[in-house]
Tab-separated table of C-alpha atoms and ligand atoms in Angstrom:
chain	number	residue	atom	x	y	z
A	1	UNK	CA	37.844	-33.317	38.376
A	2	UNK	CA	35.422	-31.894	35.501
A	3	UNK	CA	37.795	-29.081	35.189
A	4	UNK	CA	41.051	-30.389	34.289
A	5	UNK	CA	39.976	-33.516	32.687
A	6	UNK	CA	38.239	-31.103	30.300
A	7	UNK	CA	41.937	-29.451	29.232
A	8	UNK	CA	43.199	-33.048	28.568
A	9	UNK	CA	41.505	-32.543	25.186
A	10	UNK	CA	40.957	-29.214	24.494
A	11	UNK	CA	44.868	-28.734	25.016
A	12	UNK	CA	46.783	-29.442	21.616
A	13	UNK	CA	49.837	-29.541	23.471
A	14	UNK	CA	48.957	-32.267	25.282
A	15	UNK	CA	49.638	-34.441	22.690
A	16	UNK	CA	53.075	-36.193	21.485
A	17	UNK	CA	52.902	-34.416	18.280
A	18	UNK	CA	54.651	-31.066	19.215
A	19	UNK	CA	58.065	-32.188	19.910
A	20	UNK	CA	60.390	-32.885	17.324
A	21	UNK	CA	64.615	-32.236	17.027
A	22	UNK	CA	64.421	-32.876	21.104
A	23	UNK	CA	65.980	-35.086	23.732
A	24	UNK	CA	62.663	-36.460	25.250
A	25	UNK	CA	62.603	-37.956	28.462
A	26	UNK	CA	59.833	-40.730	28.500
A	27	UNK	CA	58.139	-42.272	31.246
A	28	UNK	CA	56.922	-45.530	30.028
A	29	UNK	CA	55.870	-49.401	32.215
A	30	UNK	CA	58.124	-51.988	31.295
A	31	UNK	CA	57.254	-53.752	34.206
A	32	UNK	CA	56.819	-57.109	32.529
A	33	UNK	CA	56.828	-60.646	33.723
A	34	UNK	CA	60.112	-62.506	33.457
A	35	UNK	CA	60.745	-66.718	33.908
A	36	UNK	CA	63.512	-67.750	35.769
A	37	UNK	CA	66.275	-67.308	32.877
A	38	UNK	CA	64.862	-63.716	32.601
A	39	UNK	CA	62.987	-64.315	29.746
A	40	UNK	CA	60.160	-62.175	28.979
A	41	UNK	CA	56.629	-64.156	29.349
A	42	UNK	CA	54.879	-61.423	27.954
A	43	UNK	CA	55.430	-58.317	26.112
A	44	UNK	CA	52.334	-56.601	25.805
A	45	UNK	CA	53.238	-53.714	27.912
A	46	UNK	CA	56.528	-53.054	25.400
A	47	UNK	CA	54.022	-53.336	22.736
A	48	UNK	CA	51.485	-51.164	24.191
A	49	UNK	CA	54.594	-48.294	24.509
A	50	UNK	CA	55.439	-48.592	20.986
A	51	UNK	CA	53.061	-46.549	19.114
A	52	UNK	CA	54.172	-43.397	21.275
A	53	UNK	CA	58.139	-44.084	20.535
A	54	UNK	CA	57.757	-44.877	17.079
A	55	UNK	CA	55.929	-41.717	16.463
A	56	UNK	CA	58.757	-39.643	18.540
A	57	UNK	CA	61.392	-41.268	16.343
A	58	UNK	CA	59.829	-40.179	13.220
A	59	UNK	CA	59.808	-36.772	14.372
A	60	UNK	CA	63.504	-37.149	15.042
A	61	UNK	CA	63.696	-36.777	18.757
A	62	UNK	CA	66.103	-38.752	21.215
A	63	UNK	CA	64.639	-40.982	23.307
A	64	UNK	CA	65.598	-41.277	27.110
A	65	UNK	CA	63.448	-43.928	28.232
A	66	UNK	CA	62.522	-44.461	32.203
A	67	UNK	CA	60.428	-47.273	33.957
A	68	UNK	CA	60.380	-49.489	36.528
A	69	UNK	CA	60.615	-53.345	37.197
A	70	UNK	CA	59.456	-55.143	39.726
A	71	UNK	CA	59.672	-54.211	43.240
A	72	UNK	CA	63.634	-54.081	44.153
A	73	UNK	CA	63.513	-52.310	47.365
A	74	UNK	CA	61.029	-55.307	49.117
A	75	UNK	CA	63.133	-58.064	47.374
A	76	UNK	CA	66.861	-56.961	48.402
A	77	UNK	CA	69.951	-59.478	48.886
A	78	UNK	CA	70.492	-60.722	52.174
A	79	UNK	CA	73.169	-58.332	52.962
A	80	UNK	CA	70.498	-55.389	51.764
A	81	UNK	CA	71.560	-54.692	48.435
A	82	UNK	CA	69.758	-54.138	45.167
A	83	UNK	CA	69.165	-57.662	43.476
A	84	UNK	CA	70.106	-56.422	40.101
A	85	UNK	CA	70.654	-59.560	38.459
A	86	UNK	CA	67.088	-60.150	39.028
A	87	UNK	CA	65.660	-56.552	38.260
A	88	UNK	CA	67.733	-54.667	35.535
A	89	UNK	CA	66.006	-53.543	32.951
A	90	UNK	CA	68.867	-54.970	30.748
A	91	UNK	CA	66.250	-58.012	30.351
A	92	UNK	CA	64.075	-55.927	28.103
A	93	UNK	CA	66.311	-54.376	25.631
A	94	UNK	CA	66.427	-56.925	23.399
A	95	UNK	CA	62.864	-57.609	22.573
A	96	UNK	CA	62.694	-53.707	22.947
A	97	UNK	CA	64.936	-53.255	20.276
A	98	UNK	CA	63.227	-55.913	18.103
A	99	UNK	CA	60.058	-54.116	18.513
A	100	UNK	CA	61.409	-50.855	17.637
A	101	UNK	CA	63.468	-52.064	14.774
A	102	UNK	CA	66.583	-50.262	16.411
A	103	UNK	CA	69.180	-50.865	18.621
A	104	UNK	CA	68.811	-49.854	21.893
A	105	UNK	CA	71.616	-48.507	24.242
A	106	UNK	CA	71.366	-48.931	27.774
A	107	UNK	CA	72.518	-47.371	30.489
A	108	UNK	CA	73.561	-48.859	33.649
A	109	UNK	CA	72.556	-46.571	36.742
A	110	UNK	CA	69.327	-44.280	36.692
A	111	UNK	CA	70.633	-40.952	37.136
A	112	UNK	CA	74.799	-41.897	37.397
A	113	UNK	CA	77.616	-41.229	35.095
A	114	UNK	CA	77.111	-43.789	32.638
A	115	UNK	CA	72.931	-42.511	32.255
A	116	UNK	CA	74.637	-39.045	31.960
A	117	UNK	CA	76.891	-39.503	30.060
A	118	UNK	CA	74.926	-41.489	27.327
A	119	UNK	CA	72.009	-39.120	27.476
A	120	UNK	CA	74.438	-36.244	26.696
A	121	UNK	CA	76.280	-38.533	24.108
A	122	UNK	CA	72.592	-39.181	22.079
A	123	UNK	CA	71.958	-38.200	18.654
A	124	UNK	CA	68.597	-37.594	17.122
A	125	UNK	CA	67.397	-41.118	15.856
A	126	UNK	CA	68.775	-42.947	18.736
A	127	UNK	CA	67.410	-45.076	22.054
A	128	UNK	CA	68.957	-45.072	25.798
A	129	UNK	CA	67.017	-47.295	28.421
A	130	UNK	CA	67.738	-46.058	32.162
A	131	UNK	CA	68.471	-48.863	34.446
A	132	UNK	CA	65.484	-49.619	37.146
A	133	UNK	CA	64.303	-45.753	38.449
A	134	UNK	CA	63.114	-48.034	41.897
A	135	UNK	CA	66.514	-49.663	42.327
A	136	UNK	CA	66.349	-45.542	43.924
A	137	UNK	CA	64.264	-45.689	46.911
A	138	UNK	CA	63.609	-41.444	45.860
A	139	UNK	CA	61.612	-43.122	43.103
A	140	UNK	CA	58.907	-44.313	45.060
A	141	UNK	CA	59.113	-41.564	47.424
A	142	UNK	CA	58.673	-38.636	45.019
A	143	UNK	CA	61.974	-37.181	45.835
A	144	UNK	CA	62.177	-33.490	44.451
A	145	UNK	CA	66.227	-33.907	44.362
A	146	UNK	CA	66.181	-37.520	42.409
A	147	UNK	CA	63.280	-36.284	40.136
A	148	UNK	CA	65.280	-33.024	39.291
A	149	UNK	CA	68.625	-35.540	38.260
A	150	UNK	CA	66.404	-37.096	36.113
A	151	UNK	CA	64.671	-34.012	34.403
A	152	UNK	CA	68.102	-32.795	33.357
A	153	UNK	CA	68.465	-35.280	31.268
A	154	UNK	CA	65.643	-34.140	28.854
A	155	UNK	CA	64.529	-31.195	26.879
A	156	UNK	CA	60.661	-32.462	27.430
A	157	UNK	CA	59.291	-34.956	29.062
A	158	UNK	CA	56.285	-37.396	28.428
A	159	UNK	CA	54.230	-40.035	30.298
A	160	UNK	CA	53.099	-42.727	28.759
A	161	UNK	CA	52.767	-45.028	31.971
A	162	UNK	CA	49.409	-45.261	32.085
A	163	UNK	CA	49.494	-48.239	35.208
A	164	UNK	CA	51.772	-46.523	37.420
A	165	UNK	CA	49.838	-42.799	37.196
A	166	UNK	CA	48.014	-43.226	39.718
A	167	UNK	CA	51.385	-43.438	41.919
A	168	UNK	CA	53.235	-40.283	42.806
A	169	UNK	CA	56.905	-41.386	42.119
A	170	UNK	CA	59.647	-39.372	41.100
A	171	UNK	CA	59.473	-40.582	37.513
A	172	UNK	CA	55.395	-40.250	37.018
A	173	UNK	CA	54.440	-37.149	38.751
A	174	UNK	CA	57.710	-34.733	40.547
A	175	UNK	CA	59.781	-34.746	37.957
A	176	UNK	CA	57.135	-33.267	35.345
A	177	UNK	CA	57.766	-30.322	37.970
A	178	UNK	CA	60.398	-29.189	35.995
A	179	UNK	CA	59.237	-28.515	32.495
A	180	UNK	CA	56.958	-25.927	32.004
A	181	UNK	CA	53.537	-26.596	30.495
A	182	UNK	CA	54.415	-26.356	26.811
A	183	UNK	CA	57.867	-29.071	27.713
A	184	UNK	CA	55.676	-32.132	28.652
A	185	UNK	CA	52.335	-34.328	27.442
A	186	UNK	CA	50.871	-37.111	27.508
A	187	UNK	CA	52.030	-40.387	25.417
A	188	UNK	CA	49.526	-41.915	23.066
A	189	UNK	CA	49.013	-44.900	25.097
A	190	UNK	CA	48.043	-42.755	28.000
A	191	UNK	CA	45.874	-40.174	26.081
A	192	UNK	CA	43.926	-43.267	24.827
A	193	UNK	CA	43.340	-44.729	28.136
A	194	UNK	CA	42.089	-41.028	29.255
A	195	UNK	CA	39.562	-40.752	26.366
A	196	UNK	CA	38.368	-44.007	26.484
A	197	UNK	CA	37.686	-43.593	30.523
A	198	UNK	CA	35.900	-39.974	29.921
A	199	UNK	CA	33.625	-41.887	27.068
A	200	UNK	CA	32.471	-43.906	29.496
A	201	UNK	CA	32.126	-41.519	32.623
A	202	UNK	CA	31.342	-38.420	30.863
A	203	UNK	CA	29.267	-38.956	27.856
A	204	UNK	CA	27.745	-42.657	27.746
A	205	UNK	CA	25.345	-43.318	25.640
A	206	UNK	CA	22.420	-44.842	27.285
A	207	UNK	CA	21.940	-47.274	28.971
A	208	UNK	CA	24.666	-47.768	30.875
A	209	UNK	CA	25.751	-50.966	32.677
A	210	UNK	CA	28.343	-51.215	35.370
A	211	UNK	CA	29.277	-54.883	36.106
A	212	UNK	CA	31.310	-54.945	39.267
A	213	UNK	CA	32.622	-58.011	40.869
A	214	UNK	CA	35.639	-59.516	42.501
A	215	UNK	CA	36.441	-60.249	46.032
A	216	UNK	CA	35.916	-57.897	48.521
A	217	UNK	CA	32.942	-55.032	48.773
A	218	UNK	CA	35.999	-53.110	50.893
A	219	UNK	CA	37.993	-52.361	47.455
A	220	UNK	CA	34.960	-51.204	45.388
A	221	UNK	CA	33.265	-48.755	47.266
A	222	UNK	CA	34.337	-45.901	46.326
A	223	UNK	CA	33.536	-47.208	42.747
A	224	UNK	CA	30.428	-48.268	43.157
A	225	UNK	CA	29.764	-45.311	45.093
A	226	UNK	CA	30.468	-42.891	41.779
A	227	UNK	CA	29.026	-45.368	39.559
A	228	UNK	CA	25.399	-45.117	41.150
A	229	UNK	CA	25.230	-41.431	40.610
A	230	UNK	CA	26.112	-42.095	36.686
A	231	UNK	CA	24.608	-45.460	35.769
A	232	UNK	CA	21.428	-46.814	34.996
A	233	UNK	CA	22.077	-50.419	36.204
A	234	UNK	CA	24.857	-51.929	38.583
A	235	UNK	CA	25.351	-55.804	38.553
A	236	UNK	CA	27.096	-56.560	41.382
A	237	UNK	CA	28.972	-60.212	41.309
A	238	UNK	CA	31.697	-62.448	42.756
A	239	UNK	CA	32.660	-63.085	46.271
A	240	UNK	CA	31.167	-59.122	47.146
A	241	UNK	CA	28.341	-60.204	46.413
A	242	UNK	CA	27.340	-62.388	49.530
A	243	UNK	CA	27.923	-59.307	52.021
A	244	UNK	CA	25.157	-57.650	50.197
A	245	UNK	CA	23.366	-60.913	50.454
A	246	UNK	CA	23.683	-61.135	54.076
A	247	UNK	CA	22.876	-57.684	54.831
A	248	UNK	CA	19.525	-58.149	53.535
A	249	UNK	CA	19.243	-60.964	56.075
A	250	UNK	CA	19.575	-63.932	53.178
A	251	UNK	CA	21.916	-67.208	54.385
A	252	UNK	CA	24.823	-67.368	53.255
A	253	UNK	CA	26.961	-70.364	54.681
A	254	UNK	CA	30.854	-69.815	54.830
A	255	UNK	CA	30.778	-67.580	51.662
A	256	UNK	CA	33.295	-64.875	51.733
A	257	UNK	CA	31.952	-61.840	53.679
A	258	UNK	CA	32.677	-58.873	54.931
A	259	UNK	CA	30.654	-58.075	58.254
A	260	UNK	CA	31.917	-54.843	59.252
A	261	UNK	CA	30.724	-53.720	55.720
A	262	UNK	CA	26.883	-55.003	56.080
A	263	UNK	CA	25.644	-51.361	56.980
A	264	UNK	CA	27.503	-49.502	54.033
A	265	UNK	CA	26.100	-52.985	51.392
A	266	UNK	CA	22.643	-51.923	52.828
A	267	UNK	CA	23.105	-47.631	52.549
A	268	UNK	CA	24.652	-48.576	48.413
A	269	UNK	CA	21.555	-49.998	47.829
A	270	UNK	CA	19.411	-47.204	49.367
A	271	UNK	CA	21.372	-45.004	47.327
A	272	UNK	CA	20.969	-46.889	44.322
A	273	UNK	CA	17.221	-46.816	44.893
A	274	UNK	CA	17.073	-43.109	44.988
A	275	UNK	CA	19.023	-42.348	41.972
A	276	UNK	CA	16.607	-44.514	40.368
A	277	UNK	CA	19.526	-46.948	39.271
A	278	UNK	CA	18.335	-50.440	39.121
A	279	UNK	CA	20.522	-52.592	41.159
A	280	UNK	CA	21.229	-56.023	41.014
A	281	UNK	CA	22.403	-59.151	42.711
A	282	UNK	CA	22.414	-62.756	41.685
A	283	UNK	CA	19.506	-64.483	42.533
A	284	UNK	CA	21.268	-67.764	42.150
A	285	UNK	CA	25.139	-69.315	42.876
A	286	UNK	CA	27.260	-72.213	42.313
A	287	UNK	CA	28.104	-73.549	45.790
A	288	UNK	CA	30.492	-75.769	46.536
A	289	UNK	CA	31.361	-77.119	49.823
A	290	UNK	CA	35.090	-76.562	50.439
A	291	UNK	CA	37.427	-74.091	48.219
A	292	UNK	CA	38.526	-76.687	45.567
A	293	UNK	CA	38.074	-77.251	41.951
A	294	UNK	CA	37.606	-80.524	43.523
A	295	UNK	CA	34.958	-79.766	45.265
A	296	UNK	CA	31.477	-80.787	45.188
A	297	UNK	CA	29.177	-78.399	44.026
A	298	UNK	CA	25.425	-77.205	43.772
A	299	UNK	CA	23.432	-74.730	42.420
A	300	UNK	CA	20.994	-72.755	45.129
A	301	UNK	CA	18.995	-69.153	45.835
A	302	UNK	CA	21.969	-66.788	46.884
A	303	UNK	CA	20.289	-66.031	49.903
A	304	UNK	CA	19.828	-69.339	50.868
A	305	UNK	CA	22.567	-71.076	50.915
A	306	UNK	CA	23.662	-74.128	53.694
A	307	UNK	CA	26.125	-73.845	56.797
A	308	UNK	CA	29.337	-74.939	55.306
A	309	UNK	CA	28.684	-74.241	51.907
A	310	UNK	CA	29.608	-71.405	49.816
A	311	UNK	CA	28.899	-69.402	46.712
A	312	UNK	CA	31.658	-69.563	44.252
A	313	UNK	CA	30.095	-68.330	41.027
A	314	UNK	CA	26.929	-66.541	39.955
A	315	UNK	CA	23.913	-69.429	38.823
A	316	UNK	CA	22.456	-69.744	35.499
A	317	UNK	CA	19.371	-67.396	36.539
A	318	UNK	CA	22.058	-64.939	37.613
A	319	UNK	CA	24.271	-65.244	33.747
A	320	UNK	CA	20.286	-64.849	31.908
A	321	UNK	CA	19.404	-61.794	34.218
A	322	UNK	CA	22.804	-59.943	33.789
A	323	UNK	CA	23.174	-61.238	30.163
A	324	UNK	CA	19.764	-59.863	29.176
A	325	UNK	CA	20.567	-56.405	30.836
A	326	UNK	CA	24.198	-56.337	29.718
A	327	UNK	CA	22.910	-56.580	26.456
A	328	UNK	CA	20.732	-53.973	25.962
A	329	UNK	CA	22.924	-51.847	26.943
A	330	UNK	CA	24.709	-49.216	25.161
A	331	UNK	CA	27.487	-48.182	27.402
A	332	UNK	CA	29.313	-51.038	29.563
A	333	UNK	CA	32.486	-50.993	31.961
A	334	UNK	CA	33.519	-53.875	33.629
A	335	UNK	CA	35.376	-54.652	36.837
A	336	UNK	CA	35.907	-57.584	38.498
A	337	UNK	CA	35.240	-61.290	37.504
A	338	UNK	CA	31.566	-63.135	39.111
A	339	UNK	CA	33.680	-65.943	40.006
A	340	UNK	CA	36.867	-67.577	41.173
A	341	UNK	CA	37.126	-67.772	37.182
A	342	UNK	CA	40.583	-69.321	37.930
A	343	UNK	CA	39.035	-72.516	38.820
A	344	UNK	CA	37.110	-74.068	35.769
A	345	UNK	CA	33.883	-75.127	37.829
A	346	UNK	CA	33.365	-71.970	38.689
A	347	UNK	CA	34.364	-70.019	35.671
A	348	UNK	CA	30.795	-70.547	33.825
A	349	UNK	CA	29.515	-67.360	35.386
A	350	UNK	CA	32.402	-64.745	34.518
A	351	UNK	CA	32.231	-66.373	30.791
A	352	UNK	CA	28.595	-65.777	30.304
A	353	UNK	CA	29.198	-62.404	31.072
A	354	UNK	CA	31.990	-61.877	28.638
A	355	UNK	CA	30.033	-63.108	26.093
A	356	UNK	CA	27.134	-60.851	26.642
A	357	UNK	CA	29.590	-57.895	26.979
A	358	UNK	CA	30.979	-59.025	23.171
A	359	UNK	CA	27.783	-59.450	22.023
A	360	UNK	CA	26.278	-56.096	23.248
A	361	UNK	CA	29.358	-54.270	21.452
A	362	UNK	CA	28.516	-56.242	18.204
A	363	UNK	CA	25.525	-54.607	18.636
A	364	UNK	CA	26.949	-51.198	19.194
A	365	UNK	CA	28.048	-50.835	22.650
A	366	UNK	CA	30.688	-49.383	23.970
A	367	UNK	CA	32.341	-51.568	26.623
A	368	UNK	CA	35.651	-50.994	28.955
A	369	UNK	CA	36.992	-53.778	30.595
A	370	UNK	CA	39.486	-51.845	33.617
A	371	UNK	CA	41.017	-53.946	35.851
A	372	UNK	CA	43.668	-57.102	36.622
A	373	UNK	CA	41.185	-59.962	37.090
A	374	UNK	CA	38.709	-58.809	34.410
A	375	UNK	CA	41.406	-58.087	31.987
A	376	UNK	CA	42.730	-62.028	32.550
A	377	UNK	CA	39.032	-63.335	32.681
A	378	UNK	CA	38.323	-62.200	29.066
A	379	UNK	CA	41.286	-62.891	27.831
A	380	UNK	CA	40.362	-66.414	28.958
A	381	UNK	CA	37.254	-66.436	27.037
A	382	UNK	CA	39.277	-65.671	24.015
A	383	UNK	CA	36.857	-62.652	23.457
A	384	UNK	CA	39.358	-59.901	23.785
A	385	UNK	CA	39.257	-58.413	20.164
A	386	UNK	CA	35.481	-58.109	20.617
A	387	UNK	CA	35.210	-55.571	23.051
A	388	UNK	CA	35.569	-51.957	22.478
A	389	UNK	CA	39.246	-51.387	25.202
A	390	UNK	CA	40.910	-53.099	27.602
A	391	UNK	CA	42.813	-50.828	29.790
A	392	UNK	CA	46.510	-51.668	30.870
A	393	UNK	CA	46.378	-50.118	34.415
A	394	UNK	CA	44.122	-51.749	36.855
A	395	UNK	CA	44.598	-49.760	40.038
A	396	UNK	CA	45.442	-46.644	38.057
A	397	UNK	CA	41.932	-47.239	35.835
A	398	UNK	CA	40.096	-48.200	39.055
A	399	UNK	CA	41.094	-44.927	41.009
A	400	UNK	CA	40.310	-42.545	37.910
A	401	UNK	CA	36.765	-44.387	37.315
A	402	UNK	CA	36.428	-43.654	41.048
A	403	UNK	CA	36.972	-40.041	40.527
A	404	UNK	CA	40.301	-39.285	42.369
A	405	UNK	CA	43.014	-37.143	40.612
A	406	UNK	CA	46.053	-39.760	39.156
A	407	UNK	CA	49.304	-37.615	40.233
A	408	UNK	CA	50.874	-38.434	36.703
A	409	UNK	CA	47.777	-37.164	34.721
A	410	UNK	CA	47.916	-34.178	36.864
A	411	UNK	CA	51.805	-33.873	36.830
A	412	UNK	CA	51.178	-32.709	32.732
A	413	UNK	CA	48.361	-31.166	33.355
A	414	UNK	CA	49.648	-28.784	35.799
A	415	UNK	CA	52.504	-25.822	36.033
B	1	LIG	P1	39.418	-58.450	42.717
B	1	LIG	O1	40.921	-58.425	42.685
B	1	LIG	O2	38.807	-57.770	43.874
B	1	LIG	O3	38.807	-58.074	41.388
B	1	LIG	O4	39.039	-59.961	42.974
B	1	LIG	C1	39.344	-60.980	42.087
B	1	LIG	C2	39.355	-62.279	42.826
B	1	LIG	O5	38.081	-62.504	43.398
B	1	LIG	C3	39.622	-63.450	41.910
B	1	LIG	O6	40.844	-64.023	42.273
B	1	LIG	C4	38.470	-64.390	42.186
B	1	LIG	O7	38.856	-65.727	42.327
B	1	LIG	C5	37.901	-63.881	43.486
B	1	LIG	N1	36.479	-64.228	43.643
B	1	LIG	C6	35.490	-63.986	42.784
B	1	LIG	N2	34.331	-64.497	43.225
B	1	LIG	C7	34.591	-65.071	44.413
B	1	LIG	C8	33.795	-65.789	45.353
B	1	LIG	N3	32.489	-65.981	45.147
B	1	LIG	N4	34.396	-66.245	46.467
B	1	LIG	C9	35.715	-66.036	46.670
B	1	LIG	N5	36.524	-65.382	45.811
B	1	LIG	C10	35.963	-64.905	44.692
C-alpha cells in the first residue's frame, strides 16, 4: 500500500488542475436521501461535490457528470423493471443546478442516445447529469463493455466519489481503464479524504488514540488489527465491547456478544500487549434490562453485569478514563459510537466522547471521525465544526484505514 499511496501526492497530475478546454467525465455520489415527494432531505453530498465542479468550470471544461442512486436493481417493479420514478437522478438537478449557479441538462439513459447525443452536443461552460449508472446492472458488475460506453463520452475522466471507491463498479474503477495516466485524477473531495486518512495512518503526531466502537467485534477486526501496530492507545466501546468482556471471563448478562469471536477478542489484546499499545475497555456500563429507551436502567462493573441485563452504554468511570486519554492525545480517529446513541438514555457515553475529541483538537489534535454511526453521533452533539474532518464514505474510509487497496483510488492511480 506504502507504494502507491506515496504517488497520490507526489503525482501533480493527480490533481483536477490539469484539465482545462475538455469534455470531463466525472464520477461523483449523489446518492442522497429523498422523502416521499422526492424531495431531497439532505444535500450534503451535492455540496461536498461542488468544490471539484466549480473549479472544472472555471477552467472551461464540460462536465459529464455520473453517479448512482439508491439501489434500483434490489427495489424493481413487480413485473421486474427499473423503478425510475423512484430512482432517476432527475430528483437532483434542481438543487444541483442551484448549487452550481447553472442550469443543468440531463440526460435520460446512462450510456443511450439521448446521454450521447447531449454529451456530443456540450459546449465548454455547460452541465449534463447521466441518468442512474445502476439502473445498468454492468454498473455494479464492473462490466468492461458498459464502462467503455461510458468512457467515450469523455476526453478525461475524474473521481470524486469518495463513498463508493471502495466498490469496483463500472463507473469508479473499469472505466478509468480507458484513459491513460495523464487523462484521469482524482477530484478535490477525494484527494482530501486521501490526505486526511494518510495524516492519520502515516505520519501522526503522537500520541495517537483510536476510539473504536459500534456493534459487532466481527466488522472491526481487520481495523483494529492495523490500528494496534500504529497506535499508542485503542479504546474499544459499544456493543463490541462485551465479547472482549466475556472473553476475559467477566459476566455479562444478555449483552450483545459474539461467541465465536472470544478467541480472536483475547489474541487482539495479546497483540496489543506486545506492541506495547495500551488497550482499553470500559470498566463500567449503563445496563438496562430490556432494549428500550423505556427501559430501566443501572450503572454496574462491565464485567459484572446480571442475567437478563445488558450493557447499553459505556459508565461514567468509562467517559473519565477515555476522556482523560482522548485528550492528551495528539492524533485521534474515531469509529463507531460507545452506545446505542440513538436512544437518549444511552447516548451519555458516545457524547462524552465527542466532547473530549473537540476538546483535544482545541488543544491541537488532529482528529478523523470515519464512519456512518460516528459521523451521525457527532453531528448529534452539535460538535461537528470542532473536529479536524469528517469523512463522507464510511465503508470506503473503514476499508482504506484497514489497509486494503479502494479499486477507484487505484483505478487513477494505475495504467
Ligand atoms: P456500527 O455500524 O458497527 O458502527 O454499529 C453502530 C450501532 O451499534 C449503532 O446503531 C448502535 O446503536 C449500536 N450499539 C452501540 N453500542 C451498543 C450496545 N452496547 N449494544 C447494542 N448495540 C450497540
Amino acid at each position: 500500500m506504502a507504494i502507491y499511496i506515496a504517488r497520490v501526492f507526489l503525482n501533480p497530475q493527480k490533481t483536477i488542475m490539469n484539465f482545462s478546454n475538455s469534455k470531463v467525465l466525472i464520477r461523483v455520489d449523489f446518492n442522497v436521501p429523498l422523502d416521499g415527494q422526492f424531495n431531497i432531505t439532505d444535500d450534503t453530498r451535492i455540496e461536498a461535490a461542488i468544490p471539484t465542479l466549480k473549479k472544472l468550470l472555471e477552467k472551461n471544461n464540460a462536465l459529464i457528470i455520473m453517479s448512482h442512486l439508491g439501489r434500483p436493481q434490489k427495489k424493481k417493479n413487480e413485473d421486474g423493471s427499473i423503478n425510475v420514478k423512484k430512482f432517476t437522478l432527475e430528483h437532483v438537478v434542481g438543487r444541483l443546478s442551484a448549487l452550481l449557479g447553472t442550469p443543468v441538462q440531463f440526460a435520460n439513459d446512462t450510456i443511450g442516445e439521448d446521454a450521447k447525443a447531449k454529451s456530443e452536443a456540450l459546449s465548454a461552460g455547460e452541465v449534463l447529469l447521466l441518468e442512474n449508472t445502476r439502473f445498468h446492472a454492468e454498473e455494479a458488475a464492473g462490466d468492461e463493455q458498459f464502462a467503455k460506453q461510458l468512457s467515450i463520452m469523455g476526453d478525461v475522466y475524474i473521481n470524486d466519489a469518495f463513498g463508493t471507491a471502495h466498490r469496483a463498479h463500472a463507473s469508479t474503477a473499469t472505466v478509468a481503464k480507458f484513459f491513460s495516466k495523464d487523462k484521469k485524477a482524482f477530484g478535490l473531495l477525494m484527494k482530501k479524504e486521501l490526505e486526511n486518512a494518510e495524516k492519520v495512518i502515516k505520519n501522526p503526531t503522537r500520541p495517537f488514540t483510536a476510539i473504536v466502537g459500534g456493534a459487532k467485534v466481527s466488522d472491526k477486526i481487520l481495523l483494529i488489527k492495523q490500528l494496534i501496530s500504529k497506535v499508542d492507545n485503542i479504546i474499544i466501546g459499544g456493543g463490541m465491547a462485551y465479547t472482549f468482556m466475556k472473553a476475559k471471563g467477566g459476566a455479562i448478562g444478555t449483552s450483545l456478544v459474539e461467541l465465536d469471536k472470544m478467541q480472536l477478542a483475547n489474541e487482539l489484546i495479546a497483540l496489543a500487549k506486545e506492541k506495547n499499545v495500551n488497550f482499553y475497555l470500559p470498566q463500567d456500563s449503563i445496563i438496562a434490562d430490556s432494549f428500550n429507551k423505556e427501559a430501566k436502567t443501572k450503572a454496574c462493573p462491565s464485567d459484572e453485569i446480571e442475567d437478563n441485563w445488558m450493557g447499553l452504554d459505556i459508565g461514567e468511570k468509562a467517559r473519565t478514563e477515555f476522556s482523560d486519554v482522548v485528550e492528551a492525545s495528539k492524533t485521534v480517529l474515531w469509529n463507531g459510537p460507545m452506545g446505542v446513541f440513538e436512544m437518549e438514555p444511552f447516548a451519555g457515553g458516545t457524547r462524552a466522547i465527542a466532547h473530549a475529541v473537540a476538546y483535544a483538537t482545541s488543544q491541537g489534535a488532529f482528529s478523523l471521525i470515519g464512519g456512518g454511526d460516528s459521523v451521525a453521533a457527532i453531528n448529534q452533539s452539535g460538535l461537528n465544526e470542532q473536529v479536524s474532518f469528517i469523512s463522507t464514505g464510511g465503508g470506503a474510509m473503514l476499508e482504506y484505514l484497514e489497509g486494503k487497496e479502494l479499486p477507484g483510488v487505484a483505478g487513477i492511480l494505475n495504467d
